[in-house]
C-alpha atoms as one frame of an Amber mdcrd trajectory, in Angstrom:
protein
   0.461  10.271  33.761  -0.163  13.611  32.100   2.965  13.189  30.030   2.013
   9.736  28.834  -1.669  10.068  27.985  -2.292   9.249  24.359   1.233   7.998
  23.718   1.394   5.712  20.647   0.695   2.115  21.533   0.461   2.850  25.226
  -2.988   1.503  25.995  -4.270  -2.008  25.712  -6.859  -2.139  28.424  -8.088
  -4.806  30.472 -10.316  -7.084  32.240 -12.954  -5.616  34.562 -15.916  -3.831
  32.929 -19.069  -4.440  30.944 -19.419  -3.662  27.255 -22.436  -2.501  25.308
 -22.975  -4.008  21.865 -23.761  -2.539  18.471 -25.070  -3.912  15.211 -22.208
  -4.741  12.830 -19.733  -4.117  15.649 -17.033  -6.067  17.435 -16.705  -5.166
  21.104 -13.801  -5.424  23.500 -15.221  -7.415  26.414 -14.653  -6.654  30.072
 -12.918  -3.307  29.614 -13.769  -0.298  31.809 -15.185   2.725  30.004 -13.869
   6.251  30.473 -17.218   8.007  30.943 -15.601  11.473  31.114 -14.194  11.305
  27.581 -16.205  12.941  24.798 -15.917  10.602  21.838 -18.475   9.112  19.456
 -17.480   5.594  20.555 -16.991   4.238  24.091 -13.286   4.368  24.955 -10.886
   3.067  27.581  -8.846   5.242  29.932  -6.438   6.226  27.163  -9.232   6.951
  24.730  -8.804   3.909  22.530 -12.087   2.676  21.101 -13.520  -0.403  22.785
 -15.859  -1.210  19.902 -15.265  -1.641  16.193 -18.296  -0.348  14.274 -17.496
  -1.286  10.705 -20.005   0.977   8.962 -19.389   4.011  11.150 -17.283   7.094
  10.381 -17.038   8.154  14.025 -14.222  10.636  14.552 -11.382   9.969  15.156
 -11.377   6.182  15.512 -13.465   4.926  12.612 -12.534   7.829  10.341  -8.890
   6.856  10.842  -9.741   3.225  10.101 -11.341   4.069   6.758  -8.646   6.539
   5.689  -6.003   3.968   6.553  -7.362   0.981   4.662  -8.392   2.984   1.590
  -4.892   4.503   1.365  -3.315   1.061   1.575  -5.848  -0.243  -0.965  -4.838
   2.522  -3.390  -1.158   1.603  -3.092  -1.927  -2.051  -3.744  -3.904  -1.153
  -6.860  -1.030   0.864  -8.330   1.730  -1.582  -7.316   0.060  -4.522  -9.041
  -1.723  -2.592 -11.802   0.740  -3.923 -14.385   0.244  -7.603 -13.492  -3.108
  -8.205 -15.262  -1.911  -6.239 -18.315   1.364  -8.179 -18.690   0.173 -10.057
 -21.830  -0.256  -6.664 -23.559   2.727  -4.884 -22.002   5.140  -7.725 -22.815
   4.237  -7.499 -26.500   4.567  -3.702 -26.503   7.942  -3.628 -24.733   9.249
  -6.999 -25.999   9.642  -8.349 -22.475  11.119 -11.786 -21.826   9.988 -14.086
 -18.998  13.084 -12.987 -17.116  12.122  -9.319 -17.513   8.604 -10.008 -16.235
   9.947 -11.987 -13.279  12.499  -9.299 -12.412   9.794  -6.645 -12.555   7.699
  -8.691 -10.138  10.655  -8.935  -7.761  11.306  -5.199  -8.129   7.691  -4.300
  -7.357   7.911  -5.799  -3.871  11.603  -5.184  -3.168  11.371  -1.399  -2.993
   9.189  -1.463   0.070  11.634  -3.619   2.045  13.570  -0.438   2.759  10.564
   1.899   2.848   8.749  -0.272   5.405  11.768  -0.150   7.708  11.810   3.640
   7.441   8.038   3.875   7.899   8.275   2.064  11.235  10.648   4.719  12.550
   8.529   7.528  11.082   5.444   6.208  12.896   7.298   5.981  16.211   8.835
   9.457  15.966   6.574  11.603  13.712   3.253   9.771  13.688   1.417   7.623
  11.112  -0.516  10.502   9.488   2.547  12.213   8.040   4.106   8.900   7.068
   1.048   7.688   5.172   0.166  10.992   3.468   3.646  11.924   2.304   4.514
   8.465   1.003   1.321   8.014  -0.985   1.704  11.454  -2.624   5.421  10.987
  -3.322   4.579   7.725  -5.101   2.042   9.373  -7.428   4.639  10.648 -10.001
   6.112   7.152 -10.301   2.659   5.744 -11.140   2.256   8.361 -13.896   5.723
   7.435 -15.193   4.498   3.943 -16.083   2.629   5.523 -19.012   5.922   6.627
 -20.571   8.189   3.567 -20.252   9.649   2.351 -23.542  11.838  -0.629 -22.657
  12.351  -3.426 -20.148  14.760  -1.424 -17.992  12.295   1.433 -17.591   9.450
  -0.982 -16.833  11.419  -2.711 -14.068  12.641   0.599 -12.589   9.186   2.148
 -12.431   7.628  -0.937 -10.833  10.416  -0.840  -8.262   9.653   2.793  -7.377
   5.880   2.308  -7.229   6.450  -0.571  -4.803   7.815   1.861  -2.199   4.216
   2.885  -1.528   3.424  -0.519   0.019   5.028   0.800   3.207   1.626   2.342
   3.937   0.895  -1.096   5.387   3.090  -0.247   8.384   1.349   3.068   9.033
  -1.989   1.266   8.644  -1.224  -1.370  11.299   0.482   1.079  13.647  -2.396
   3.532  13.349  -4.934   0.890  14.320  -2.893   0.008  17.418  -3.061   3.628
  18.593  -6.825   3.862  18.056  -8.295   0.535  19.230  -8.147  -1.502  22.435
  -5.966  -4.629  22.399  -8.833  -7.037  23.085 -10.111  -6.349  19.557  -6.808
  -5.437  17.885  -6.613  -8.726  15.988  -9.852  -8.223  14.087  -9.238  -4.464
  13.610  -5.726  -4.949  12.247  -6.939  -7.852  10.129  -9.791  -5.875   8.620
  -7.739  -2.752   7.877  -4.896  -4.676   6.246  -7.203  -7.206   4.605  -9.347
  -4.587   2.952  -6.189  -2.773   1.874  -4.667  -5.939   0.436  -7.919  -6.415
  -1.436  -6.519  -3.829  -3.845  -4.317  -6.609  -5.227  -7.496  -8.373  -6.348
  -9.419  -5.269  -7.338  -6.661  -4.174  -9.708  -7.013  -7.504 -11.550 -10.539
  -6.358 -12.424 -10.024  -2.604 -12.626  -7.056  -2.398 -14.993  -8.379  -4.775
 -17.693 -11.718  -2.940 -17.486 -10.079   0.473 -17.894  -7.941  -0.904 -20.712
 -11.034  -2.233 -22.494 -12.986   1.033 -22.086 -10.085   3.153 -23.332  -9.519
   0.852 -26.301 -13.208   0.997 -27.204 -12.964   4.783 -27.087 -10.521   4.630
 -29.997  -7.051   4.073 -28.540  -4.776   1.355 -29.845  -3.975  -1.510 -27.481
  -0.427  -0.250 -26.920  -1.742   3.218 -26.042  -4.737   2.084 -23.975  -2.692
   0.361 -21.264  -0.571   3.503 -20.821  -3.578   5.804 -20.412  -5.084   3.407
 -17.860  -2.251   4.151 -15.402  -3.413   7.750 -14.977  -6.365   6.535 -12.891
  -4.374   4.991  -9.990  -1.977   7.958 -10.195  -4.765  10.422  -9.452  -6.102
   8.159  -6.688  -2.735   8.548  -4.947  -2.968  12.332  -4.967  -6.580  12.400
  -3.762  -6.001   9.966  -0.889  -2.792  11.701   0.209  -4.629  15.005   0.571
  -7.509  13.356   2.441  -5.205  11.629   4.942  -3.295  14.835   5.586  -6.404
  16.966   6.110  -8.822  14.507   7.740  -6.500  12.099   9.570  -5.339  12.261
  13.185  -2.352  10.469  14.750  -3.880   9.694  18.148  -7.330   9.805  19.735
  -6.456  13.078  21.491  -4.834  14.833  18.527  -1.767  14.820  16.311   1.546
  13.624  17.721   3.480  16.864  17.121   0.807  18.959  18.841   0.644  16.663
  21.873   4.447  16.648  22.158   4.527  20.452  22.173   1.955  20.472  24.968
   3.999  17.948  26.924   1.198  15.372  26.847   3.344  12.840  24.977   6.989
  12.131  25.784   9.558  11.987  22.981  11.515   8.744  22.754  15.041   8.187
  21.435  15.279   6.443  18.084  18.394   4.518  19.110  16.587   3.004  22.095
  13.484   2.170  20.096  15.585   0.492  17.396  17.735  -1.411  19.896  14.853
  -3.092  21.695  13.306  -4.063  18.351  16.358  -5.713  16.792  17.528  -7.474
  19.983  14.182  -9.220  20.505  14.503 -12.579  18.719  10.734 -12.747  18.241
  10.986  -9.830  15.809  13.059 -11.886  13.369  10.905 -14.989  13.641   7.810
 -13.013  12.773   9.612 -11.283   9.903  10.298 -14.773   8.497   6.750 -15.973
   9.143   5.280 -12.934   7.445   7.570 -13.500   4.475   5.677 -16.728   3.848
   2.155 -15.464   4.425   2.017 -11.914   3.118   5.132 -12.486   1.003   3.681
 -15.388  -0.955   0.464 -13.450  -1.424   2.419 -10.657  -3.120   4.271 -13.183
  -5.275   1.004 -14.798  -6.314  -0.543 -11.419  -7.177   2.248 -10.971  -9.729
   1.944 -14.354 -11.469  -1.580 -15.694 -10.992  -3.299 -13.923 -13.927  -0.542
 -14.897 -16.370  -0.600 -18.444 -14.947  -4.301 -18.968 -15.717  -4.012 -17.110
 -19.051  -1.196 -19.321 -20.320  -1.942 -22.688 -18.692  -5.667 -22.881 -19.365
  -5.725 -20.745 -22.543  -8.204 -18.217 -21.124  -9.097 -14.754 -22.353  -7.276
 -11.895 -20.620 -10.457 -10.608 -18.957 -11.433 -14.109 -17.767  -7.983 -14.748
 -16.327  -8.190 -11.364 -14.594 -11.527 -12.216 -12.985 -10.200 -15.524 -11.639
  -7.005 -13.896 -10.404  -9.049 -11.151  -8.740 -10.743 -13.663  -6.464  -7.344
 -14.403  -4.928  -6.849 -10.842  -3.741 -10.519 -10.153  -3.081 -10.604 -12.980
  -0.538  -8.857 -10.481   1.759 -12.267  -8.907   2.299 -13.129 -11.694   4.732
 -10.044 -13.924   5.098  -7.642 -11.560   6.825 -10.246 -10.137   9.248 -11.292
 -13.729   9.983  -7.692 -14.584  10.859  -7.511 -11.661  13.268 -10.867 -12.597
  14.788  -9.752 -16.226  15.208  -6.619 -14.988  16.988  -8.672 -12.825  19.374
 -11.117 -15.666  19.979  -8.382 -18.196  20.752  -6.736 -15.708  23.128  -9.886
 -15.358  25.216  -9.680 -19.017  26.203  -6.053 -20.029  25.709  -4.229 -16.691
  25.837  -1.102 -16.086  23.772  -0.591 -19.806  23.278  -3.928 -19.901  21.480
  -2.805 -17.077  19.176   0.400 -18.968  18.292  -1.426 -22.217  17.530  -3.945
 -20.354  15.400  -1.179 -18.761  13.345   0.647 -22.067  12.783  -2.534 -23.883
  11.751  -3.714 -21.265   9.257  -0.335 -20.695   7.619   0.455 -24.405   7.300
  -2.908 -25.078   5.663  -2.205 -22.222   3.247   1.069 -23.885   2.273  -0.598
 -27.243   1.637  -3.228 -25.664  -0.596  -0.494 -23.786  -2.479   1.162 -27.127
  -3.272  -2.188 -28.364  -4.573  -2.638 -25.251  -6.738   0.572 -25.970  -8.625
  -0.393 -29.608  -9.182  -4.046 -29.063 -10.154  -4.660 -30.390 -13.674  -8.016
 -28.796 -14.444  -9.426 -25.294 -14.234 -12.071 -26.052 -11.549  -9.500 -27.757
  -9.300  -6.998 -24.940  -9.828  -9.564 -22.293  -8.941 -10.649 -24.213  -5.820
  -7.067 -24.676  -4.675  -6.294 -21.005  -5.321  -9.230 -19.830  -3.209  -8.343
 -22.148  -0.310  -4.692 -21.104  -0.541  -5.675 -17.432  -0.461  -7.872 -17.945
   2.609  -5.096 -19.766   4.469  -2.335 -17.282   3.623  -4.426 -14.171   4.184
  -5.977 -15.311   7.448  -2.454 -16.147   8.648  -1.515 -12.516   7.942  -4.378
 -11.397  10.176  -3.341 -13.818  12.914   0.252 -12.543  12.721  -0.757  -8.988
  13.513  -2.894 -10.245  16.371   0.450 -11.064  18.034   2.804  -8.298  16.849
   1.488  -5.601  19.285   2.510  -7.797  22.234   6.143  -8.396  21.228   7.257
  -4.978  22.448   5.462  -2.027  23.963   8.255   0.453  23.305   9.248  -0.547
  19.750   5.878  -1.278  18.143   6.524   0.849  15.048   9.969  -0.563  14.288
   8.817  -4.151  14.811   5.780  -3.576  12.579   8.132  -2.182   9.941  10.576
  -5.082  10.193   7.743  -7.601   9.986   6.258  -5.847   6.980   9.691  -5.708
   5.338  10.012  -9.436   5.972   6.859  -9.933   3.940   8.356  -8.103   0.987
  11.713  -9.846   1.340  10.001 -13.244   1.302   8.044 -12.229  -1.779  11.139
 -11.018  -3.605  13.032 -14.173  -2.707  10.320 -16.589  -3.860   9.807 -14.690
  -7.107  13.541 -14.612  -7.776  13.942 -18.344  -7.125  10.755 -19.742  -8.663
   9.301 -17.260 -11.151  12.159 -15.282 -12.688  13.752 -17.897 -14.920  12.846
 -20.787 -17.171  14.196 -23.289 -14.663  10.730 -23.892 -13.216   7.338 -23.627
 -14.831   4.881 -21.378 -13.015   2.957 -24.453 -11.843   6.074 -26.101 -10.409
   7.102 -22.810  -8.827   3.756 -22.566  -7.021   4.102 -26.085  -5.591   7.654
 -25.477  -4.422   6.561 -22.185  -2.872   3.951 -24.154  -0.922   6.660 -26.441
   0.453   8.619 -23.384   1.591   5.529 -22.011   3.343   5.087 -25.198   5.369
   8.774 -25.339   6.320   9.181 -21.640   7.137   6.142 -21.679   9.428   7.783
 -24.135  11.837   9.860 -21.485  13.692   6.652 -20.208  15.319   7.139 -23.120
  17.730  10.245 -21.327  19.068   8.361 -18.176  20.107   8.158 -18.140  23.895
   6.891 -15.385  26.166   8.091 -15.931  29.756   4.788 -14.595  31.086   2.555
 -16.632  28.745   4.507 -19.590  27.413   4.741 -20.965  23.869   2.957 -23.522
  21.724   4.447 -26.425  23.675   5.998 -24.910  26.806   4.282 -23.273  29.821
   5.195 -19.854  31.249   8.331 -19.405  33.312   8.159 -20.713  36.870  10.068
 -17.662  38.082   7.389 -15.472  39.709   9.140 -12.255  38.706  10.060 -13.200
  35.127   6.606 -14.657  34.586   5.018 -11.231  35.058   4.008  -8.878  32.273
   5.470  -5.993  34.281   8.931  -7.557  34.174   8.762  -8.322  30.436   7.727
  -4.837  29.312   9.565  -2.990  32.084  12.871  -4.553  31.004  12.820  -2.278
  27.940  13.693   0.670  30.181  16.871   1.259  32.164  16.936   2.513  35.755
  17.560   6.125  34.782  14.531   6.129  32.481  12.440   4.485  35.182  13.442
   7.193  37.640  12.029   9.741  35.198   8.787   7.769  34.981   9.156   7.033
  31.263   8.195   3.406  31.799   4.744   4.160  33.192   3.083   3.509  29.856
   4.742   0.108  29.682   3.500  -0.801  33.152   0.001   0.176  32.164   0.336
  -1.828  28.976   1.592  -4.774  31.052  -1.427  -4.744  33.329  -3.818  -4.680
  30.408  -1.989  -7.435  28.521  -2.575  -9.860  31.400  -5.642 -10.986  29.470
  -3.172 -12.854  27.218  -2.910 -15.440  29.973  -6.281 -16.693  28.833  -8.456
 -18.238  31.512  -5.550 -18.089  33.966  -5.963 -14.297  34.205  -8.647 -14.432
  36.872  -6.414 -16.242  39.319  -3.054 -14.688  38.413  -2.077 -11.952  40.886
  -0.203  -8.871  39.772   3.244  -8.690  41.419   3.259  -6.172  44.279   4.627
  -2.664  43.687   4.877  -3.254  39.960   1.930  -1.249  38.704   1.252   2.375
  39.651  -1.848   2.846  41.724  -3.370   5.296  39.276  -3.351   2.791  36.394
């Protein structure tokens, strides 16, 4: 196993030990500790942290966590920085409703492609390079927003800034290489949720910067342009920090470990093939399009919606809109925690039911938001909608790591791209023309959420079952070893390249829920040293 140790996504350990607890920490229960490893946190046999200490900067696990979510947060701030300033920008650039809607579509469309690429970069080069280079390459486009002079330039720049949202993929992939699978739901949920919180923070930050700059003597049409220099510099600072302080894997950076022979290089064609031929990948891309996707769409329209419909001041509308994004602080981690909690008793089937419940409720509250006739009701509906949609995002990435052991990066990228595609589609259909009012568009978007969540009922794992169907009765096909081992051909198995998948399979047996204690591992399927 010397050539597999520390391989990305290779360890999601198991079901036999005792776990110490920490204040403000989430622990992975019943996982053996590697007492020979020298890390600040207790780790499993592949050096993934078994505890999640939120207020710690322990290297490399918690340091990676904080670098990851802050980088993603920065990209969210810059991508949606224009949204709360639209009432000023539209007057300066003479934007029509169609221009504003197209810019919103553009802001989330760019990262459809970049998230696909980021998945491959994480699998082959590591998440550190992917995150650092993308966030720094996006910095010039953020500065360019200060110099746009017409609708075409505004739309183009928002499109280019949106590429930076692919840091979401590196964020989720990075967490899967650093933390044990028993707590991966809450870790992924917290990292992405706190990053997404940038969509709410920018609703407060940009109007505040605009106001300060205007008070300092700038005209209103100059103040909004100067304000964009702040998120631009944040990109540069965070890119340098990730590059210098980050680390791909618990044992070091991917390129270094590959040179030593500690990590085997995989073929991109194989990784891609097993991602795109797994039907679950496409279902979750659709599901994420109507959880994360609708959140992105709402970030683009919610401030203008409250400003116009309830005749509020720009700053007041920004504060209300900010609560939508800021709910990520607790909602998305709560969704991941709920997924982990349901899995302890009901296994994967519990995770699937949790996802369906949260996302469907989010859709119902979205319908209510569009139909609310008073400000208090609209604000209440918006908050409940945000909690449902964002917690569903957390529950989604409590399942994604189990779809494929070999193609985790690509599948994370495709799922993330699905989120952006769903956002672009809903904005194009409901918010980019005068056909629907913003209120009607929100209600119709809620109907789409409810309908597009139904395919989760089709997701079936032969070893764990689905929402309505039990696991396969075939003893061989109902094993985790068969499911994850099928991603390797006989020649690759002869070389031992599948050992990480077998180890992953053994550890993922906890997804059987309470059946795990009585479910034997098929003979000769797991190496004795695992």
